[in-house]
Tab-separated table of C-alpha atoms in Angstrom:
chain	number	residue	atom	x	y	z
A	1	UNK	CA	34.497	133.714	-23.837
A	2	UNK	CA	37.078	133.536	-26.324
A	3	UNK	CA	36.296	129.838	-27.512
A	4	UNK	CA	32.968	131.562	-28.049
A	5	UNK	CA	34.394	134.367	-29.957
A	6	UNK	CA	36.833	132.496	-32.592
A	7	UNK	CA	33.971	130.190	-33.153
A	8	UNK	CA	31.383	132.840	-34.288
A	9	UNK	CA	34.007	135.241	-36.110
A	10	UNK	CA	33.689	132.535	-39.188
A	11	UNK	CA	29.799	133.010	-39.565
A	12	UNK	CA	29.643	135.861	-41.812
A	13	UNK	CA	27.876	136.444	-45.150
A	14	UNK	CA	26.918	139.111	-47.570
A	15	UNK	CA	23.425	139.300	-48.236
A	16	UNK	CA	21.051	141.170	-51.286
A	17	UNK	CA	19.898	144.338	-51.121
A	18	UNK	CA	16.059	144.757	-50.341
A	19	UNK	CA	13.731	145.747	-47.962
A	20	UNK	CA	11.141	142.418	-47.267
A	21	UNK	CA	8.710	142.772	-44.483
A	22	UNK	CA	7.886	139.374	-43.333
A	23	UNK	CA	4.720	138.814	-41.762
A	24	UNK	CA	3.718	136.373	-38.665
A	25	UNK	CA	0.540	134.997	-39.836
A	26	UNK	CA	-0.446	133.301	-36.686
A	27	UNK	CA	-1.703	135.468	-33.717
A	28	UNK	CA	-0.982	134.559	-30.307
A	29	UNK	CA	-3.378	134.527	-27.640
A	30	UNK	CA	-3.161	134.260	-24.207
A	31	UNK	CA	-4.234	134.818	-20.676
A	32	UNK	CA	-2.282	137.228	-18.405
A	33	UNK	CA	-1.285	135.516	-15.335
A	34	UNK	CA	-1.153	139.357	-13.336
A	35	UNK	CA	-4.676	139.206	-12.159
A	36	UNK	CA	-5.920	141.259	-15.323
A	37	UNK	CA	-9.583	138.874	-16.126
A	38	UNK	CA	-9.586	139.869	-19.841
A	39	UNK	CA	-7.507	138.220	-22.861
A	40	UNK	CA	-5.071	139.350	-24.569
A	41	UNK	CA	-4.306	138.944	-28.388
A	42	UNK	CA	-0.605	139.614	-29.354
A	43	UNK	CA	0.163	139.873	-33.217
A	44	UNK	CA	3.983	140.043	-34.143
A	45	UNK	CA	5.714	141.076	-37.917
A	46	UNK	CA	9.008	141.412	-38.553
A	47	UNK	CA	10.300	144.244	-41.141
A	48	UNK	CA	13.423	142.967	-41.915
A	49	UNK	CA	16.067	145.334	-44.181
A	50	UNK	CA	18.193	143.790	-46.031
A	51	UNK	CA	21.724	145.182	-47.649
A	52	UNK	CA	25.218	144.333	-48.386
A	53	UNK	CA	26.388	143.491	-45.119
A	54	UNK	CA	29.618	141.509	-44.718
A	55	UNK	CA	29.302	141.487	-40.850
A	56	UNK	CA	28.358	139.639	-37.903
A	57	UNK	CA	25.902	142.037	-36.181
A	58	UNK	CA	25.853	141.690	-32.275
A	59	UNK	CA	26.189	145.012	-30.326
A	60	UNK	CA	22.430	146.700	-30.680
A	61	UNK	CA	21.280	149.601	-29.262
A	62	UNK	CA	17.680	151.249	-29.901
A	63	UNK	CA	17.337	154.757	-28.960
A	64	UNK	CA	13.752	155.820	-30.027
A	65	UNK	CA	11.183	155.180	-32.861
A	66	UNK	CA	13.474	157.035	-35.306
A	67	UNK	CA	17.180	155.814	-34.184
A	68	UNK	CA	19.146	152.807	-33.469
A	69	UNK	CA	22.703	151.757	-33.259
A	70	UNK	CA	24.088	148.485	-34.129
A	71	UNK	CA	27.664	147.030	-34.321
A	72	UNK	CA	29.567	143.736	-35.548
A	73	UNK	CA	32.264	141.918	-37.197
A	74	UNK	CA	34.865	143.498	-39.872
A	75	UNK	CA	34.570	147.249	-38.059
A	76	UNK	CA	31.322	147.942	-38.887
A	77	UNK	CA	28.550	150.344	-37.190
A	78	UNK	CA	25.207	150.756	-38.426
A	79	UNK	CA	22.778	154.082	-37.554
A	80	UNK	CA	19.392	154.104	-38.453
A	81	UNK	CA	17.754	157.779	-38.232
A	82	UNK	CA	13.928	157.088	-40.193
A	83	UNK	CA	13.171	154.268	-38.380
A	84	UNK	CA	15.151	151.624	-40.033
A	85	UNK	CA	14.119	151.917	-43.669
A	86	UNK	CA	17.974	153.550	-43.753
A	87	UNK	CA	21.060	152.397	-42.441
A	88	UNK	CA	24.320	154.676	-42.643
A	89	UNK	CA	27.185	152.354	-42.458
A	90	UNK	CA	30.764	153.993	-40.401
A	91	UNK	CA	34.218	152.696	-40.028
A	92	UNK	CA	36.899	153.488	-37.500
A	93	UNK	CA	39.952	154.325	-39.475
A	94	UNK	CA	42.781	152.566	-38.764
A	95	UNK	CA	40.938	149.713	-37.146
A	96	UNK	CA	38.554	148.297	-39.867
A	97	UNK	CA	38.990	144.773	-39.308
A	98	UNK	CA	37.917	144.842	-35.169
A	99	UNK	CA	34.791	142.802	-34.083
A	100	UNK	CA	32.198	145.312	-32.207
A	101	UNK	CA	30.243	143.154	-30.024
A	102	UNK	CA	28.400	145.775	-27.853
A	103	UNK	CA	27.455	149.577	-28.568
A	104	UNK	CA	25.761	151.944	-26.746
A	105	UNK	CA	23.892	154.340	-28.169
A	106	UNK	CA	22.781	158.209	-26.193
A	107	UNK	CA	21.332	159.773	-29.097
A	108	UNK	CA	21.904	160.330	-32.921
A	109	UNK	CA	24.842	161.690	-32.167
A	110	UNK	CA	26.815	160.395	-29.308
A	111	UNK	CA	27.635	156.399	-29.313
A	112	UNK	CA	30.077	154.181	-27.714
A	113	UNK	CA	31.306	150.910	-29.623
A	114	UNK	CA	33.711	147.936	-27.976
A	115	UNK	CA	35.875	145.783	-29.501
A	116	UNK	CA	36.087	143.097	-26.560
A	117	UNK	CA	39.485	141.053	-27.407
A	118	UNK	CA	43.075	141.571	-26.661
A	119	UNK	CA	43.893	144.742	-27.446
A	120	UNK	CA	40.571	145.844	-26.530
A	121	UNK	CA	39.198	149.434	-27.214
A	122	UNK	CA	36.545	151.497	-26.998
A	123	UNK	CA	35.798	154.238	-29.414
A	124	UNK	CA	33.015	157.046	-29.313
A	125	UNK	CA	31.472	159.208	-31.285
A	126	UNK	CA	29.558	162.769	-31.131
A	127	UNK	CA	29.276	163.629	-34.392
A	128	UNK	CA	26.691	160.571	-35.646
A	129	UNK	CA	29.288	158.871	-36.785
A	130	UNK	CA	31.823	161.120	-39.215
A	131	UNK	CA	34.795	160.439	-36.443
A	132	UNK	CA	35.492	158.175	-33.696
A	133	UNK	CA	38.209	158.797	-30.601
A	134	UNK	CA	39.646	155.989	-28.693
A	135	UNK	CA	38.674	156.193	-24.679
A	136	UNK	CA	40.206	152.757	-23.617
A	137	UNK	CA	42.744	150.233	-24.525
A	138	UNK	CA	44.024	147.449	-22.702
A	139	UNK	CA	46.532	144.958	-23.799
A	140	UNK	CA	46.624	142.619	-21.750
A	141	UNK	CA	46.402	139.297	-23.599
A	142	UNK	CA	43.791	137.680	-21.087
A	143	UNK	CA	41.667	140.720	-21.961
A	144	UNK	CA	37.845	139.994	-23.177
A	145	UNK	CA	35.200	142.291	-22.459
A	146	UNK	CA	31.695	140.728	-22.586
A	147	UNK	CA	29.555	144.011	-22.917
A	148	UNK	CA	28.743	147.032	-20.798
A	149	UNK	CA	26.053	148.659	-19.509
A	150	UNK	CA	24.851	151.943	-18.742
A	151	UNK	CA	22.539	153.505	-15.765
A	152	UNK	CA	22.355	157.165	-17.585
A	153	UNK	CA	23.769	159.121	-20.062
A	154	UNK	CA	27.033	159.075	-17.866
A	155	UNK	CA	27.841	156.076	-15.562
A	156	UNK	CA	28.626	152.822	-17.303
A	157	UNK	CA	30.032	149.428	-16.385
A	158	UNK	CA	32.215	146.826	-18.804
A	159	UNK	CA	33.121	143.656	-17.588
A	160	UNK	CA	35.623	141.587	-19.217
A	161	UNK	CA	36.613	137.696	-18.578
A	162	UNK	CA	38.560	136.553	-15.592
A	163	UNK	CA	42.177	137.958	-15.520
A	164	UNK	CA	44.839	136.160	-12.673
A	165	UNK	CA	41.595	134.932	-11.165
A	166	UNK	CA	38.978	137.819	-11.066
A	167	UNK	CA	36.704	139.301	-13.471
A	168	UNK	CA	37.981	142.394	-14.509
A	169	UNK	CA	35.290	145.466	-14.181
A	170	UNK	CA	35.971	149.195	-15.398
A	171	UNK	CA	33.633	151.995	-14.702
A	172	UNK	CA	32.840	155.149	-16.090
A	173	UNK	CA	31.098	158.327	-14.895
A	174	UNK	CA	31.391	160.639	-17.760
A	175	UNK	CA	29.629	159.316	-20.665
A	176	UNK	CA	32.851	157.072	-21.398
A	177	UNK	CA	35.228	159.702	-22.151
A	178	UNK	CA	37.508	157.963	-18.819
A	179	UNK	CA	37.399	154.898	-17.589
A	180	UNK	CA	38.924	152.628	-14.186
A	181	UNK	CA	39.821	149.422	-13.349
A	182	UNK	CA	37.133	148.772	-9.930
A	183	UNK	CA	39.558	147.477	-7.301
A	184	UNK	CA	38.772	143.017	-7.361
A	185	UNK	CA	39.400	142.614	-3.757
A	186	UNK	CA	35.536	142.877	-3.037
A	187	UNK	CA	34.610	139.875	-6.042
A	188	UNK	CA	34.625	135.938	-5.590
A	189	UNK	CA	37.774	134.322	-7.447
A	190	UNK	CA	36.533	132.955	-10.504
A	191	UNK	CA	35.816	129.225	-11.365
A	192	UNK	CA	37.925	127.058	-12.900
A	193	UNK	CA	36.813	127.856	-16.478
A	194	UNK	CA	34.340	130.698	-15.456
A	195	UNK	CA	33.495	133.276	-17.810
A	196	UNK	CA	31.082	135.878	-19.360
A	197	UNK	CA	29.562	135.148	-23.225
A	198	UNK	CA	29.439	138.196	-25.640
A	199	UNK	CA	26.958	136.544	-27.379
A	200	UNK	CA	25.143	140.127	-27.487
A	201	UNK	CA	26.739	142.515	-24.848
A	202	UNK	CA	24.014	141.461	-22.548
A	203	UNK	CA	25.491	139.208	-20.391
A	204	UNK	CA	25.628	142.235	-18.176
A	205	UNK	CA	22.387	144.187	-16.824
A	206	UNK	CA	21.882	147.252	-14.812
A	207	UNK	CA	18.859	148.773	-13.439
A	208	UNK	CA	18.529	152.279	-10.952
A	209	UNK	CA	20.832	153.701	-10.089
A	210	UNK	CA	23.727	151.576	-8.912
A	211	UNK	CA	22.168	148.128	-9.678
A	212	UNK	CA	24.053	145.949	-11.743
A	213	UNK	CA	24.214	142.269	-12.485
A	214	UNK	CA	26.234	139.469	-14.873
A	215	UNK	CA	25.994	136.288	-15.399
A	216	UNK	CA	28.458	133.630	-16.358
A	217	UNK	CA	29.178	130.048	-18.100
A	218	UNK	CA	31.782	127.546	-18.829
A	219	UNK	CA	32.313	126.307	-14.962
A	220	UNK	CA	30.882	123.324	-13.143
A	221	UNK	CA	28.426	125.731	-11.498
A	222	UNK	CA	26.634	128.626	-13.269
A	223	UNK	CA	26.722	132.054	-11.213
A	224	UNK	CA	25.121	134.930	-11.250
A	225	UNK	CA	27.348	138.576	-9.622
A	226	UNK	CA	25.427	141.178	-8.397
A	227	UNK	CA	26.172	144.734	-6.436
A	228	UNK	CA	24.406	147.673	-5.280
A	229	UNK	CA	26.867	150.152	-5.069
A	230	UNK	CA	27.700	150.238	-8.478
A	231	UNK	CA	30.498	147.363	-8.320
A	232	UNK	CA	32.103	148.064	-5.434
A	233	UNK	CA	31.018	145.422	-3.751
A	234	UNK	CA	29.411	141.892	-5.225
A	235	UNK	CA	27.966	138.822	-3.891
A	236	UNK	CA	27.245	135.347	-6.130
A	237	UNK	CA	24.270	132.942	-6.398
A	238	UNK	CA	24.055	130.265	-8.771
A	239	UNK	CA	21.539	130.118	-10.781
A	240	UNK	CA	19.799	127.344	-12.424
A	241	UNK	CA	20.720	127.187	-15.538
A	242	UNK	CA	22.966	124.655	-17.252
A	243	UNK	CA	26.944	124.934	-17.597
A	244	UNK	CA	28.132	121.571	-18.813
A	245	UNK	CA	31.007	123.177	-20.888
A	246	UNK	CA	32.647	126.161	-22.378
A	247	UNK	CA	29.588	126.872	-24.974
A	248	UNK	CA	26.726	127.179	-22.044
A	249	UNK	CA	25.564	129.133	-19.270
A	250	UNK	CA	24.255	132.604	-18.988
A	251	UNK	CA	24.287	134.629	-21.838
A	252	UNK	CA	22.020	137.549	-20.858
A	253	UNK	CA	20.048	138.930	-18.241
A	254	UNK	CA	17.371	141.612	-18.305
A	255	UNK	CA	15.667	142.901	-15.010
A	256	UNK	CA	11.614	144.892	-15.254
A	257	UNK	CA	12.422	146.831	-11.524
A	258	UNK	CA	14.725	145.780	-8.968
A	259	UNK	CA	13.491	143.109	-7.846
A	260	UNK	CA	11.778	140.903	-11.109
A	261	UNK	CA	14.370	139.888	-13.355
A	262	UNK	CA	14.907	136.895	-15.733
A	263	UNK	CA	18.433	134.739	-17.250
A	264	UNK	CA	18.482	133.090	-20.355
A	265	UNK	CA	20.739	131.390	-21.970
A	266	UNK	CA	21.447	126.792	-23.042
A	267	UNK	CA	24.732	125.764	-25.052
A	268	UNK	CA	25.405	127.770	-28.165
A	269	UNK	CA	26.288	124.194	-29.788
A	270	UNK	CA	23.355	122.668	-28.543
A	271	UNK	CA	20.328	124.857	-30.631
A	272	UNK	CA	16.827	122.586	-30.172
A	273	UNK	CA	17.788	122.442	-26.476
A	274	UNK	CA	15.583	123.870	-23.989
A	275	UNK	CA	16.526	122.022	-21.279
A	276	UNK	CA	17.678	124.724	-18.356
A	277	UNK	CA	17.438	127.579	-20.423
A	278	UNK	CA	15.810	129.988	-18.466
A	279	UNK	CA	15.413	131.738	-14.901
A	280	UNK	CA	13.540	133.932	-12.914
A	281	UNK	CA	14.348	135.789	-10.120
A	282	UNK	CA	11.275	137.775	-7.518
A	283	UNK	CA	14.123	139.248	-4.730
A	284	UNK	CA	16.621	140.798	-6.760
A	285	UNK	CA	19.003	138.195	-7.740
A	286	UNK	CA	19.685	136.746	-4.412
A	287	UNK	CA	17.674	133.175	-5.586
A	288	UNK	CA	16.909	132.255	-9.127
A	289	UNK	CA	13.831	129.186	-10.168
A	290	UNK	CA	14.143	127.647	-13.088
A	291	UNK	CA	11.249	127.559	-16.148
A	292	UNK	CA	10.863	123.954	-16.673
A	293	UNK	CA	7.544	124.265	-18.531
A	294	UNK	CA	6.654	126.566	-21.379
A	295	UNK	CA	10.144	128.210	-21.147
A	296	UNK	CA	11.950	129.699	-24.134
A	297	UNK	CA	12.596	127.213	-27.353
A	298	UNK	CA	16.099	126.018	-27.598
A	299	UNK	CA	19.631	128.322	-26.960
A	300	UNK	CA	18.735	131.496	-26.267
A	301	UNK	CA	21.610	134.706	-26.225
A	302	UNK	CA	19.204	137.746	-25.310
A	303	UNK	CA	16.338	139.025	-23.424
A	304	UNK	CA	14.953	142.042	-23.170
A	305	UNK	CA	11.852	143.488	-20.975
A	306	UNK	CA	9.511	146.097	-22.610
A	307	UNK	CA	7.930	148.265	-20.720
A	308	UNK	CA	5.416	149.445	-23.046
A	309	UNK	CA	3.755	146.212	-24.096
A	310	UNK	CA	5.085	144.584	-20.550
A	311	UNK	CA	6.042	141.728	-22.165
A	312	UNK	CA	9.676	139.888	-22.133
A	313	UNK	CA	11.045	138.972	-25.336
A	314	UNK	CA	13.955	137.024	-26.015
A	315	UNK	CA	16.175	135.457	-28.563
A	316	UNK	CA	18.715	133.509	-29.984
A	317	UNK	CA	19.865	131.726	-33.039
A	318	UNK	CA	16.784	129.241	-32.130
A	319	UNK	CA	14.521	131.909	-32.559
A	320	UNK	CA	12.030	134.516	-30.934
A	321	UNK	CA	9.787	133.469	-27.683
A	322	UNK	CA	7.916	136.174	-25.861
A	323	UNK	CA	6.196	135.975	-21.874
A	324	UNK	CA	3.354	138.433	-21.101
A	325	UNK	CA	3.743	137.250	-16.982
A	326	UNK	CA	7.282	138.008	-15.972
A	327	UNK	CA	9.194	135.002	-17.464
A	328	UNK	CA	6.678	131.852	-16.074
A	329	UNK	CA	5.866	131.002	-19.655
A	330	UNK	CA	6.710	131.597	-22.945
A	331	UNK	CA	5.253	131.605	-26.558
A	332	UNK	CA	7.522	131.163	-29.102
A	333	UNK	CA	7.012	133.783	-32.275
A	334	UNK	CA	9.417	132.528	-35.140
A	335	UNK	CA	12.387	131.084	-35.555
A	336	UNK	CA	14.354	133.857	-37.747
A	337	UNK	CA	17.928	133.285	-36.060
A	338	UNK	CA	19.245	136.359	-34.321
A	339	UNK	CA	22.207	137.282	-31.539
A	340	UNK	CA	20.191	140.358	-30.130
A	341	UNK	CA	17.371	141.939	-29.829
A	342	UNK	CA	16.944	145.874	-28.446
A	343	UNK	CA	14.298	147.758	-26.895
A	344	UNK	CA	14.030	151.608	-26.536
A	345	UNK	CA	12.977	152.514	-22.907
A	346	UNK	CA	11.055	155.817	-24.681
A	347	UNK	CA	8.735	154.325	-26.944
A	348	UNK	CA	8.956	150.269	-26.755
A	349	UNK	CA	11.081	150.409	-29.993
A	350	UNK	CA	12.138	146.894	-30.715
A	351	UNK	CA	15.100	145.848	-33.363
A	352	UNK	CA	17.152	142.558	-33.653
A	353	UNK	CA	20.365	142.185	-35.207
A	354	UNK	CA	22.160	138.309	-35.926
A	355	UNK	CA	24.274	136.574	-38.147
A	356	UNK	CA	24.621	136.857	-41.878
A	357	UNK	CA	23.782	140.606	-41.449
A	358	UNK	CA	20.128	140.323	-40.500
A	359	UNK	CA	18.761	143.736	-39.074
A	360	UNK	CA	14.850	143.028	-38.534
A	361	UNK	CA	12.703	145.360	-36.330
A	362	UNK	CA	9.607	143.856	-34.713
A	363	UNK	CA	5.994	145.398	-34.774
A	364	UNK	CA	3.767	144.552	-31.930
A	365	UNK	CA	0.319	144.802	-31.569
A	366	UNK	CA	-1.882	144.002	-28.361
A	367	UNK	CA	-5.857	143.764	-27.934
């Protein structure tokens, strides 16, 4: 949303250079609620690398153990390659004042980065970094891409706020060198004041193969879109969660299979508030309960699932909660404020990214 966006683009500071590791003293233990008999015992320390950042970090993306993308305010992209001890710092020339609020990261070397407001563009690289090309722009002045999402290495999806009524999707199905506009006569007309958040590029989810969901805020109802043909076609379901105003609603979704997925989210204005933060859906998306005990502390702008500890994590300016049984309850970790948090599908790989610059990566250990 941009009420969202002109808000946040203030909330930027430069911060020393050092690496702290900061440790979690208390350990968290806890019963899992999947029918496994014995306890489990969840420790959690956050490494976080510090550095002269003068950016807004919000676009994260986590590769493997060894690399990780990250994007933000006043142009800047961030590549790790040693497992963030290091963090290379890049600049599209010619546009070194853009905000970055999503990237998506296929390897060291290839990376997609999206500047979501009016003109919007998308830039890529191949080369780690050295050069970026532009693959979209779009001028229209109601433009604002939320985030995209990708099923592979070559079929995407960005969504972008409501224009003359409908969201407005592009696809792409060639690692975003091309993308199209997906014809809006198969989505619902928007609400009056309906739109996405790009609180962290992950208020849009995919999963499969054509799978894809988003979620939305800022109406009298909160809805959740979701297709199975890749955005061709979409159907709505409101969800839970509250939308009093233009700072609340969903602000990201994450999904474990195709059927288990959770939405998170509050009022960005609203912190300590837990109240209708958080849903869970068992059939896909087509009904959503909400968590109205042990559900995530306060706003919350992320969530993640990963799928080598099982456990959902997710996150916010309020802090870090986890849930080792799907989303039904939640611990909360620490309350280090961040926009995003990442998790590499390889290895379990987790990083966060926020304001003032923070880059933190998060060590778990289960017994």
């Amino acid at each position: 949303m941009k009420i969202f966006f002109l808000l946040v683009l203030s909330l930027i500071l430069i911060y020393s250079c050092s690496t702290q590791k900061e440790i979690v003293k208390e350990k968290i233990t806890i019963e899992k609620s999947d029918s496994i008999a014995a306890k489990k015992e969840y420790s959690f320390s956050f490494e976080v690398y510090s550095k002269k950042i003068n950016s807004n970090l919000r676009g994260l993306s986590v590769v493997d153990s060894l690399t990780a993308w990250a994007s933000g305010s006043n142009g800047l992209i961030l590549k790790t390659t040693d497992g963030g001890k290091s963090w290379k710092e890049f600049k599209v020339k010619g546009f070194e004042t853009l905000d970055f609020r999503d990237v998506e990261a296929f390897d060291e070397n290839n990376a997609i980065v999206m500047c979501v407001d009016a003109p919007a563009f998308f830039f890529k690289t191949t080369d780690g970094g050295k050069s970026w090309k532009r693959k979209y722009m779009n001028r229209n002045p109601n433009i604002f891409f939320d985030g995209f999402a990708f099923w592979n290495n070559q079929k995407g999806i960005a969504l972008s706020d409501p224009i003359e009524g409908k969201f407005y999707i592009v696809i792409t199905d060639n690692s975003g060198e091309t993308w199209k506009e997906i014809p809006n006569m198969n989505i619902s007309s928007a609400l009056k004041n309906e739109g996405g958040f790009a609180a962290s590029g992950t208020s849009i989810t995919v999963f499969g193969k054509d799978l894809v969901w988003f979620g939305t805020g800022g109406a009298e109802r909160t809805r959740i879109f979701f297709s199975e043909d890749a955005g061709l076609n979409w159907r709505t379901t409101e969800v839970p969660i509250k939308s009093r105003n233009s700072s609340s609603g969903v602000f990201s979704i994450a999904f474990k299979d195709e059927l288990n997925g959770i939405a998170v989210g509050g009022d960005y204005k609203d912190l300590k508030n837990s109240i209708s933060n958080c849903a869970i859906t068992d059939d896909g998306g087509l009904s959503w309960q909400a968590i109205e005990k042990n559900n995530p502390f306060g706003f919350k702008s992320c969530v993640a699932w990963n799928e080598f500890y099982q456990i959902y994590f997710s996150t916010g300016t309020s802090g870090t909660d986890f849930s080792s049984d799907f989303g039904k309850s939640w611990k909360f970790i620490d309350n280090k404020s961040f926009n995003t948090i990442s998790i590499s599908k390889k290895d379990g790989t987790t990083f966060l990214v926020g304001e003032k610059g923070i880059i933190a990566k998060l060590n778990i250990n289960m017994k």
